[in-house]
Amino acid sequence: MMSELGGCIHAVANVVLLHVQVEEGLNAPDNASTLVFGKQNYEAAQHDFAELQRVATELNMDASLHYVNYCIELFSRGIIGHNGELLLARNHAERLHSNLESVRTSFLVQMSSKLVLVFDSKHIEYVRSGEPLFGYEVENVFPKASEEITEAALCLAFSRPTAAVFHLMRAMELSVQRLAEALGKSNPNEKVWGVILSDINAAIEAMPKGPARDAWSASHTHLYHVKQAWRNDTMHPKTTYTEEQAQNVFDAVRSFMAHLATLVSQPS
């Protein structure tokens, strides 16, 4: 289970501030029967409660979720004024004050039992589920490589560079096979980079000169860059890779597969 906690940390800090504001309102000299929360503060609190609700649910923090839900319920008992402010009866504000403290302490206690991993900002896209890392065209042309690409990215994010290259090897096997088939040079058992590049180059050189040949020639160049980043004579990864080396392989494979996907998806 992976959950983004940046918003949660910010929300807990805001809960502390809200707790102080409610306390000041309750201790005001006028002893008002109703506390007023400005529209901006009210909407910000709603956003913070929603974020805490999300994290507590994702991380199975039942006690924290209970207190957050009660805060939301107390807010729902207020009246929205003409300017969007929230008018909350004093008895509800008193319960909110007590419950806000419970939110803070429960999150601190329950989060202390969780292991939090901090990812480098350059790897955030690798752990977020969103658009395909190599683009939609690669996803559509090489659907079987999708899982390998995702796993390679996660290995990079978790500082497992050699494992990342092993997953990239599987993605490359699929894409090189597709390239060879498109050029009439299919050889699924061939793993030696020099032979692969030589066969592909021979097929490209046999093409008539023109834009099509230039495009296929570019794919050969991208594949050569993968070989250089691979740092091994065969398509099998070498014994170990540093994080920088694995990132270079990842970037080279992405460029190659993106270019190849454009070529093979075009009508003959």
PDB file of N, CA, C and O in Angstrom, residues 156-224:
ATOM      1  N   LEU A 156      13.626   1.491  -9.766  1.00  0.00           N
ATOM      2  CA  LEU A 156      14.449   2.700  -9.709  1.00  0.00           C
ATOM      3  C   LEU A 156      14.082   3.541  -8.493  1.00  0.00           C
ATOM      4  O   LEU A 156      14.950   4.050  -7.784  1.00  0.00           O
ATOM      5  N   ALA A 157      12.778   3.697  -8.264  1.00  0.00           N
ATOM      6  CA  ALA A 157      12.318   4.515  -7.143  1.00  0.00           C
ATOM      7  C   ALA A 157      12.752   3.925  -5.808  1.00  0.00           C
ATOM      8  O   ALA A 157      13.066   4.655  -4.864  1.00  0.00           O
ATOM      9  N   PHE A 158      12.781   2.580  -5.729  1.00  0.00           N
ATOM     10  CA  PHE A 158      13.159   1.900  -4.486  1.00  0.00           C
ATOM     11  C   PHE A 158      14.654   1.586  -4.430  1.00  0.00           C
ATOM     12  O   PHE A 158      15.081   0.759  -3.619  1.00  0.00           O
ATOM     13  N   SER A 159      15.426   2.225  -5.304  1.00  0.00           N
ATOM     14  CA  SER A 159      16.890   2.063  -5.315  1.00  0.00           C
ATOM     15  C   SER A 159      17.319   0.611  -5.514  1.00  0.00           C
ATOM     16  O   SER A 159      18.189   0.091  -4.804  1.00  0.00           O
ATOM     17  N   ARG A 160      16.707  -0.023  -6.498  1.00  0.00           N
ATOM     18  CA  ARG A 160      17.085  -1.384  -6.898  1.00  0.00           C
ATOM     19  C   ARG A 160      17.446  -1.340  -8.385  1.00  0.00           C
ATOM     20  O   ARG A 160      16.715  -1.849  -9.232  1.00  0.00           O
ATOM     21  N   PRO A 161      18.590  -0.705  -8.704  1.00  0.00           N
ATOM     22  CA  PRO A 161      18.922  -0.446 -10.115  1.00  0.00           C
ATOM     23  C   PRO A 161      19.118  -1.696 -10.962  1.00  0.00           C
ATOM     24  O   PRO A 161      18.690  -1.745 -12.115  1.00  0.00           O
ATOM     25  N   THR A 162      19.783  -2.726 -10.414  1.00  0.00           N
ATOM     26  CA  THR A 162      20.017  -3.931 -11.207  1.00  0.00           C
ATOM     27  C   THR A 162      18.701  -4.625 -11.542  1.00  0.00           C
ATOM     28  O   THR A 162      18.497  -5.095 -12.672  1.00  0.00           O
ATOM     29  N   ALA A 163      17.796  -4.670 -10.574  1.00  0.00           N
ATOM     30  CA  ALA A 163      16.479  -5.264 -10.822  1.00  0.00           C
ATOM     31  C   ALA A 163      15.726  -4.473 -11.880  1.00  0.00           C
ATOM     32  O   ALA A 163      15.006  -5.050 -12.709  1.00  0.00           O
ATOM     33  N   ALA A 164      15.909  -3.159 -11.886  1.00  0.00           N
ATOM     34  CA  ALA A 164      15.253  -2.314 -12.893  1.00  0.00           C
ATOM     35  C   ALA A 164      15.698  -2.713 -14.289  1.00  0.00           C
ATOM     36  O   ALA A 164      14.889  -2.825 -15.214  1.00  0.00           O
ATOM     37  N   VAL A 165      16.999  -2.964 -14.457  1.00  0.00           N
ATOM     38  CA  VAL A 165      17.521  -3.324 -15.779  1.00  0.00           C
ATOM     39  C   VAL A 165      17.031  -4.706 -16.200  1.00  0.00           C
ATOM     40  O   VAL A 165      16.778  -4.946 -17.386  1.00  0.00           O
ATOM     41  N   PHE A 166      16.856  -5.625 -15.269  1.00  0.00           N
ATOM     42  CA  PHE A 166      16.312  -6.936 -15.616  1.00  0.00           C
ATOM     43  C   PHE A 166      14.900  -6.803 -16.194  1.00  0.00           C
ATOM     44  O   PHE A 166      14.544  -7.472 -17.172  1.00  0.00           O
ATOM     45  N   HIS A 167      14.085  -5.938 -15.596  1.00  0.00           N
ATOM     46  CA  HIS A 167      12.733  -5.715 -16.132  1.00  0.00           C
ATOM     47  C   HIS A 167      12.803  -5.024 -17.493  1.00  0.00           C
ATOM     48  O   HIS A 167      12.015  -5.344 -18.401  1.00  0.00           O
ATOM     49  N   LEU A 168      13.740  -4.111 -17.648  1.00  0.00           N
ATOM     50  CA  LEU A 168      13.904  -3.435 -18.936  1.00  0.00           C
ATOM     51  C   LEU A 168      14.363  -4.412 -20.017  1.00  0.00           C
ATOM     52  O   LEU A 168      14.014  -4.267 -21.195  1.00  0.00           O
ATOM     53  N   MET A 169      15.151  -5.423 -19.610  1.00  0.00           N
ATOM     54  CA  MET A 169      15.585  -6.444 -20.564  1.00  0.00           C
ATOM     55  C   MET A 169      14.367  -7.137 -21.170  1.00  0.00           C
ATOM     56  O   MET A 169      14.302  -7.365 -22.390  1.00  0.00           O
ATOM     57  N   ARG A 170      13.388  -7.455 -20.348  1.00  0.00           N
ATOM     58  CA  ARG A 170      12.194  -8.141 -20.844  1.00  0.00           C
ATOM     59  C   ARG A 170      11.406  -7.238 -21.789  1.00  0.00           C
ATOM     60  O   ARG A 170      10.870  -7.701 -22.805  1.00  0.00           O
ATOM     61  N   ALA A 171      11.325  -5.964 -21.443  1.00  0.00           N
ATOM     62  CA  ALA A 171      10.639  -5.019 -22.334  1.00  0.00           C
ATOM     63  C   ALA A 171      11.392  -4.897 -23.652  1.00  0.00           C
ATOM     64  O   ALA A 171      10.785  -4.819 -24.730  1.00  0.00           O
ATOM     65  N   MET A 172      12.729  -4.894 -23.584  1.00  0.00           N
ATOM     66  CA  MET A 172      13.537  -4.778 -24.789  1.00  0.00           C
ATOM     67  C   MET A 172      13.407  -6.016 -25.679  1.00  0.00           C
ATOM     68  O   MET A 172      13.404  -5.911 -26.908  1.00  0.00           O
ATOM     69  N   GLU A 173      13.304  -7.183 -25.088  1.00  0.00           N
ATOM     70  CA  GLU A 173      13.147  -8.394 -25.877  1.00  0.00           C
ATOM     71  C   GLU A 173      11.903  -8.299 -26.762  1.00  0.00           C
ATOM     72  O   GLU A 173      11.922  -8.673 -27.939  1.00  0.00           O
ATOM     73  N   LEU A 174      10.824  -7.794 -26.183  1.00  0.00           N
ATOM     74  CA  LEU A 174       9.576  -7.640 -26.934  1.00  0.00           C
ATOM     75  C   LEU A 174       9.720  -6.617 -28.057  1.00  0.00           C
ATOM     76  O   LEU A 174       9.260  -6.837 -29.182  1.00  0.00           O
ATOM     77  N   SER A 175      10.362  -5.497 -27.743  1.00  0.00           N
ATOM     78  CA  SER A 175      10.447  -4.420 -28.731  1.00  0.00           C
ATOM     79  C   SER A 175      11.461  -4.736 -29.840  1.00  0.00           C
ATOM     80  O   SER A 175      11.213  -4.437 -31.017  1.00  0.00           O
ATOM     81  N   VAL A 176      12.589  -5.360 -29.495  1.00  0.00           N
ATOM     82  CA  VAL A 176      13.575  -5.728 -30.516  1.00  0.00           C
ATOM     83  C   VAL A 176      12.991  -6.792 -31.445  1.00  0.00           C
ATOM     84  O   VAL A 176      13.206  -6.762 -32.662  1.00  0.00           O
ATOM     85  N   GLN A 177      12.236  -7.718 -30.853  1.00  0.00           N
ATOM     86  CA  GLN A 177      11.581  -8.732 -31.677  1.00  0.00           C
ATOM     87  C   GLN A 177      10.610  -8.074 -32.661  1.00  0.00           C
ATOM     88  O   GLN A 177      10.575  -8.432 -33.848  1.00  0.00           O
ATOM     89  N   ARG A 178       9.884  -7.084 -32.185  1.00  0.00           N
ATOM     90  CA  ARG A 178       8.929  -6.383 -33.061  1.00  0.00           C
ATOM     91  C   ARG A 178       9.664  -5.621 -34.163  1.00  0.00           C
ATOM     92  O   ARG A 178       9.232  -5.589 -35.323  1.00  0.00           O
ATOM     93  N   LEU A 179      10.791  -5.019 -33.822  1.00  0.00           N
ATOM     94  CA  LEU A 179      11.587  -4.293 -34.805  1.00  0.00           C
ATOM     95  C   LEU A 179      12.123  -5.251 -35.868  1.00  0.00           C
ATOM     96  O   LEU A 179      12.055  -4.967 -37.074  1.00  0.00           O
ATOM     97  N   ALA A 180      12.660  -6.387 -35.415  1.00  0.00           N
ATOM     98  CA  ALA A 180      13.218  -7.367 -36.349  1.00  0.00           C
ATOM     99  C   ALA A 180      12.131  -7.901 -37.280  1.00  0.00           C
ATOM    100  O   ALA A 180      12.345  -8.062 -38.492  1.00  0.00           O
ATOM    101  N   GLU A 181      10.954  -8.180 -36.739  1.00  0.00           N
ATOM    102  CA  GLU A 181       9.846  -8.678 -37.552  1.00  0.00           C
ATOM    103  C   GLU A 181       9.440  -7.653 -38.605  1.00  0.00           C
ATOM    104  O   GLU A 181       9.167  -7.999 -39.761  1.00  0.00           O
ATOM    105  N   ALA A 182       9.402  -6.382 -38.212  1.00  0.00           N
ATOM    106  CA  ALA A 182       9.007  -5.325 -39.143  1.00  0.00           C
ATOM    107  C   ALA A 182       9.993  -5.197 -40.295  1.00  0.00           C
ATOM    108  O   ALA A 182       9.620  -4.788 -41.398  1.00  0.00           O
ATOM    109  N   LEU A 183      11.255  -5.581 -40.038  1.00  0.00           N
ATOM    110  CA  LEU A 183      12.294  -5.482 -41.066  1.00  0.00           C
ATOM    111  C   LEU A 183      12.589  -6.824 -41.725  1.00  0.00           C
ATOM    112  O   LEU A 183      13.527  -6.949 -42.508  1.00  0.00           O
ATOM    113  N   GLY A 184      11.785  -7.840 -41.374  1.00  0.00           N
ATOM    114  CA  GLY A 184      11.989  -9.154 -41.960  1.00  0.00           C
ATOM    115  C   GLY A 184      13.221  -9.854 -41.464  1.00  0.00           C
ATOM    116  O   GLY A 184      13.810 -10.688 -42.155  1.00  0.00           O
ATOM    117  N   LYS A 185      13.649  -9.544 -40.238  1.00  0.00           N
ATOM    118  CA  LYS A 185      14.869 -10.137 -39.675  1.00  0.00           C
ATOM    119  C   LYS A 185      14.595 -10.805 -38.335  1.00  0.00           C
ATOM    120  O   LYS A 185      15.384 -10.714 -37.404  1.00  0.00           O
ATOM    121  N   SER A 186      13.469 -11.452 -38.217  1.00  0.00           N
ATOM    122  CA  SER A 186      13.087 -12.049 -36.940  1.00  0.00           C
ATOM    123  C   SER A 186      14.041 -13.168 -36.533  1.00  0.00           C
ATOM    124  O   SER A 186      14.309 -14.086 -37.306  1.00  0.00           O
ATOM    125  N   ASN A 187      14.583 -13.053 -35.331  1.00  0.00           N
ATOM    126  CA  ASN A 187      15.456 -14.085 -34.786  1.00  0.00           C
ATOM    127  C   ASN A 187      15.317 -14.047 -33.270  1.00  0.00           C
ATOM    128  O   ASN A 187      16.115 -13.428 -32.578  1.00  0.00           O
ATOM    129  N   PRO A 188      14.287 -14.709 -32.722  1.00  0.00           N
ATOM    130  CA  PRO A 188      13.980 -14.596 -31.293  1.00  0.00           C
ATOM    131  C   PRO A 188      15.077 -15.118 -30.365  1.00  0.00           C
ATOM    132  O   PRO A 188      15.095 -14.796 -29.195  1.00  0.00           O
ATOM    133  N   ASN A 189      16.014 -15.922 -30.894  1.00  0.00           N
ATOM    134  CA  ASN A 189      17.053 -16.490 -30.028  1.00  0.00           C
ATOM    135  C   ASN A 189      18.312 -15.632 -29.973  1.00  0.00           C
ATOM    136  O   ASN A 189      19.218 -15.912 -29.202  1.00  0.00           O
ATOM    137  N   GLU A 190      18.394 -14.612 -30.814  1.00  0.00           N
ATOM    138  CA  GLU A 190      19.600 -13.802 -30.870  1.00  0.00           C
ATOM    139  C   GLU A 190      19.633 -12.792 -29.721  1.00  0.00           C
ATOM    140  O   GLU A 190      18.695 -12.061 -29.501  1.00  0.00           O
ATOM    141  N   LYS A 191      20.745 -12.785 -28.959  1.00  0.00           N
ATOM    142  CA  LYS A 191      20.862 -11.888 -27.810  1.00  0.00           C
ATOM    143  C   LYS A 191      22.093 -10.992 -27.897  1.00  0.00           C
ATOM    144  O   LYS A 191      22.287 -10.144 -27.032  1.00  0.00           O
ATOM    145  N   VAL A 192      22.943 -11.181 -28.900  1.00  0.00           N
ATOM    146  CA  VAL A 192      24.180 -10.423 -28.984  1.00  0.00           C
ATOM    147  C   VAL A 192      23.903  -9.086 -29.651  1.00  0.00           C
ATOM    148  O   VAL A 192      23.404  -9.024 -30.776  1.00  0.00           O
ATOM    149  N   TRP A 193      24.244  -8.008 -28.960  1.00  0.00           N
ATOM    150  CA  TRP A 193      23.937  -6.664 -29.455  1.00  0.00           C
ATOM    151  C   TRP A 193      24.531  -6.408 -30.836  1.00  0.00           C
ATOM    152  O   TRP A 193      23.884  -5.858 -31.726  1.00  0.00           O
ATOM    153  N   GLY A 194      25.778  -6.809 -31.013  1.00  0.00           N
ATOM    154  CA  GLY A 194      26.442  -6.544 -32.285  1.00  0.00           C
ATOM    155  C   GLY A 194      25.721  -7.185 -33.453  1.00  0.00           C
ATOM    156  O   GLY A 194      25.550  -6.574 -34.524  1.00  0.00           O
ATOM    157  N   VAL A 195      25.274  -8.425 -33.255  1.00  0.00           N
ATOM    158  CA  VAL A 195      24.568  -9.140 -34.324  1.00  0.00           C
ATOM    159  C   VAL A 195      23.207  -8.507 -34.583  1.00  0.00           C
ATOM    160  O   VAL A 195      22.789  -8.331 -35.734  1.00  0.00           O
ATOM    161  N   ILE A 196      22.504  -8.168 -33.509  1.00  0.00           N
ATOM    162  CA  ILE A 196      21.189  -7.536 -33.640  1.00  0.00           C
ATOM    163  C   ILE A 196      21.301  -6.238 -34.429  1.00  0.00           C
ATOM    164  O   ILE A 196      20.567  -6.002 -35.396  1.00  0.00           O
ATOM    165  N   LEU A 197      22.243  -5.405 -34.036  1.00  0.00           N
ATOM    166  CA  LEU A 197      22.419  -4.108 -34.703  1.00  0.00           C
ATOM    167  C   LEU A 197      22.857  -4.284 -36.162  1.00  0.00           C
ATOM    168  O   LEU A 197      22.404  -3.562 -37.051  1.00  0.00           O
ATOM    169  N   SER A 198      23.717  -5.277 -36.390  1.00  0.00           N
ATOM    170  CA  SER A 198      24.206  -5.515 -37.749  1.00  0.00           C
ATOM    171  C   SER A 198      23.073  -5.977 -38.663  1.00  0.00           C
ATOM    172  O   SER A 198      22.931  -5.501 -39.792  1.00  0.00           O
ATOM    173  N   ASP A 199      22.260  -6.902 -38.182  1.00  0.00           N
ATOM    174  CA  ASP A 199      21.142  -7.410 -38.974  1.00  0.00           C
ATOM    175  C   ASP A 199      20.144  -6.303 -39.301  1.00  0.00           C
ATOM    176  O   ASP A 199      19.656  -6.192 -40.426  1.00  0.00           O
ATOM    177  N   ILE A 200      19.827  -5.486 -38.289  1.00  0.00           N
ATOM    178  CA  ILE A 200      18.852  -4.413 -38.477  1.00  0.00           C
ATOM    179  C   ILE A 200      19.403  -3.357 -39.430  1.00  0.00           C
ATOM    180  O   ILE A 200      18.695  -2.853 -40.310  1.00  0.00           O
ATOM    181  N   ASN A 201      20.680  -3.042 -39.256  1.00  0.00           N
ATOM    182  CA  ASN A 201      21.295  -2.045 -40.138  1.00  0.00           C
ATOM    183  C   ASN A 201      21.313  -2.523 -41.590  1.00  0.00           C
ATOM    184  O   ASN A 201      21.067  -1.740 -42.526  1.00  0.00           O
ATOM    185  N   ALA A 202      21.584  -3.815 -41.809  1.00  0.00           N
ATOM    186  CA  ALA A 202      21.608  -4.360 -43.168  1.00  0.00           C
ATOM    187  C   ALA A 202      20.239  -4.238 -43.819  1.00  0.00           C
ATOM    188  O   ALA A 202      20.125  -3.908 -45.008  1.00  0.00           O
ATOM    189  N   ALA A 203      19.184  -4.504 -43.031  1.00  0.00           N
ATOM    190  CA  ALA A 203      17.833  -4.406 -43.568  1.00  0.00           C
ATOM    191  C   ALA A 203      17.478  -2.967 -43.910  1.00  0.00           C
ATOM    192  O   ALA A 203      16.827  -2.690 -44.922  1.00  0.00           O
ATOM    193  N   ILE A 204      17.940  -2.041 -43.090  1.00  0.00           N
ATOM    194  CA  ILE A 204      17.649  -0.623 -43.335  1.00  0.00           C
ATOM    195  C   ILE A 204      18.418  -0.124 -44.545  1.00  0.00           C
ATOM    196  O   ILE A 204      17.888   0.624 -45.382  1.00  0.00           O
ATOM    197  N   GLU A 205      19.679  -0.543 -44.687  1.00  0.00           N
ATOM    198  CA  GLU A 205      20.503  -0.117 -45.821  1.00  0.00           C
ATOM    199  C   GLU A 205      19.927  -0.606 -47.149  1.00  0.00           C
ATOM    200  O   GLU A 205      20.156  -0.001 -48.205  1.00  0.00           O
ATOM    201  N   ALA A 206      19.179  -1.707 -47.086  1.00  0.00           N
ATOM    202  CA  ALA A 206      18.590  -2.259 -48.310  1.00  0.00           C
ATOM    203  C   ALA A 206      17.342  -1.490 -48.758  1.00  0.00           C
ATOM    204  O   ALA A 206      16.843  -1.706 -49.866  1.00  0.00           O
ATOM    205  N   MET A 207      16.848  -0.608 -47.905  1.00  0.00           N
ATOM    206  CA  MET A 207      15.662   0.171 -48.242  1.00  0.00           C
ATOM    207  C   MET A 207      16.017   1.279 -49.231  1.00  0.00           C
ATOM    208  O   MET A 207      17.146   1.777 -49.233  1.00  0.00           O
ATOM    209  N   PRO A 208      15.065   1.682 -50.060  1.00  0.00           N
ATOM    210  CA  PRO A 208      15.315   2.840 -50.931  1.00  0.00           C
ATOM    211  C   PRO A 208      15.461   4.108 -50.093  1.00  0.00           C
ATOM    212  O   PRO A 208      14.841   4.241 -49.036  1.00  0.00           O
ATOM    213  N   LYS A 209      16.303   5.019 -50.547  1.00  0.00           N
ATOM    214  CA  LYS A 209      16.505   6.250 -49.796  1.00  0.00           C
ATOM    215  C   LYS A 209      15.210   7.068 -49.751  1.00  0.00           C
ATOM    216  O   LYS A 209      14.449   7.089 -50.713  1.00  0.00           O
ATOM    217  N   GLY A 210      15.006   7.719 -48.617  1.00  0.00           N
ATOM    218  CA  GLY A 210      13.815   8.538 -48.467  1.00  0.00           C
ATOM    219  C   GLY A 210      13.434   8.667 -47.005  1.00  0.00           C
ATOM    220  O   GLY A 210      14.141   8.162 -46.112  1.00  0.00           O
ATOM    221  N   PRO A 211      12.320   9.340 -46.710  1.00  0.00           N
ATOM    222  CA  PRO A 211      11.894   9.568 -45.318  1.00  0.00           C
ATOM    223  C   PRO A 211      11.688   8.284 -44.523  1.00  0.00           C
ATOM    224  O   PRO A 211      12.011   8.233 -43.334  1.00  0.00           O
ATOM    225  N   ALA A 212      11.134   7.256 -45.163  1.00  0.00           N
ATOM    226  CA  ALA A 212      10.881   5.999 -44.454  1.00  0.00           C
ATOM    227  C   ALA A 212      12.191   5.377 -43.983  1.00  0.00           C
ATOM    228  O   ALA A 212      12.321   4.937 -42.839  1.00  0.00           O
ATOM    229  N   ARG A 213      13.168   5.351 -44.871  1.00  0.00           N
ATOM    230  CA  ARG A 213      14.473   4.800 -44.502  1.00  0.00           C
ATOM    231  C   ARG A 213      15.112   5.626 -43.394  1.00  0.00           C
ATOM    232  O   ARG A 213      15.716   5.073 -42.461  1.00  0.00           O
ATOM    233  N   ASP A 214      14.991   6.932 -43.478  1.00  0.00           N
ATOM    234  CA  ASP A 214      15.559   7.810 -42.436  1.00  0.00           C
ATOM    235  C   ASP A 214      14.936   7.529 -41.077  1.00  0.00           C
ATOM    236  O   ASP A 214      15.624   7.529 -40.049  1.00  0.00           O
ATOM    237  N   ALA A 215      13.621   7.288 -41.081  1.00  0.00           N
ATOM    238  CA  ALA A 215      12.921   7.015 -39.820  1.00  0.00           C
ATOM    239  C   ALA A 215      13.391   5.707 -39.205  1.00  0.00           C
ATOM    240  O   ALA A 215      13.636   5.613 -38.000  1.00  0.00           O
ATOM    241  N   TRP A 216      13.534   4.674 -40.059  1.00  0.00           N
ATOM    242  CA  TRP A 216      14.021   3.400 -39.547  1.00  0.00           C
ATOM    243  C   TRP A 216      15.481   3.484 -39.120  1.00  0.00           C
ATOM    244  O   TRP A 216      15.902   2.840 -38.161  1.00  0.00           O
ATOM    245  N   SER A 217      16.251   4.310 -39.806  1.00  0.00           N
ATOM    246  CA  SER A 217      17.649   4.513 -39.438  1.00  0.00           C
ATOM    247  C   SER A 217      17.743   5.149 -38.050  1.00  0.00           C
ATOM    248  O   SER A 217      18.642   4.816 -37.258  1.00  0.00           O
ATOM    249  N   ALA A 218      16.792   6.040 -37.745  1.00  0.00           N
ATOM    250  CA  ALA A 218      16.766   6.668 -36.413  1.00  0.00           C
ATOM    251  C   ALA A 218      16.503   5.629 -35.335  1.00  0.00           C
ATOM    252  O   ALA A 218      17.040   5.719 -34.218  1.00  0.00           O
ATOM    253  N   SER A 219      15.680   4.625 -35.658  1.00  0.00           N
ATOM    254  CA  SER A 219      15.409   3.567 -34.673  1.00  0.00           C
ATOM    255  C   SER A 219      16.682   2.775 -34.379  1.00  0.00           C
ATOM    256  O   SER A 219      16.918   2.351 -33.243  1.00  0.00           O
ATOM    257  N   HIS A 220      17.517   2.588 -35.413  1.00  0.00           N
ATOM    258  CA  HIS A 220      18.796   1.901 -35.227  1.00  0.00           C
ATOM    259  C   HIS A 220      19.700   2.726 -34.301  1.00  0.00           C
ATOM    260  O   HIS A 220      20.390   2.177 -33.434  1.00  0.00           O
ATOM    261  N   THR A 221      19.673   4.039 -34.468  1.00  0.00           N
ATOM    262  CA  THR A 221      20.477   4.926 -33.610  1.00  0.00           C
ATOM    263  C   THR A 221      20.007   4.844 -32.162  1.00  0.00           C
ATOM    264  O   THR A 221      20.818   4.764 -31.230  1.00  0.00           O
ATOM    265  N   HIS A 222      18.683   4.865 -31.958  1.00  0.00           N
ATOM    266  CA  HIS A 222      18.134   4.738 -30.594  1.00  0.00           C
ATOM    267  C   HIS A 222      18.554   3.401 -29.974  1.00  0.00           C
ATOM    268  O   HIS A 222      18.898   3.333 -28.782  1.00  0.00           O
ATOM    269  N   LEU A 223      18.522   2.351 -30.785  1.00  0.00           N
ATOM    270  CA  LEU A 223      18.890   1.031 -30.276  1.00  0.00           C
ATOM    271  C   LEU A 223      20.374   0.983 -29.912  1.00  0.00           C
ATOM    272  O   LEU A 223      20.765   0.360 -28.913  1.00  0.00           O
ATOM    273  N   TYR A 224      21.194   1.666 -30.680  1.00  0.00           N
ATOM    274  CA  TYR A 224      22.627   1.740 -30.368  1.00  0.00           C
ATOM    275  C   TYR A 224      22.839   2.432 -29.021  1.00  0.00           C
ATOM    276  O   TYR A 224      23.691   2.008 -28.229  1.00  0.00           O
TER     277      TYR A 224
END
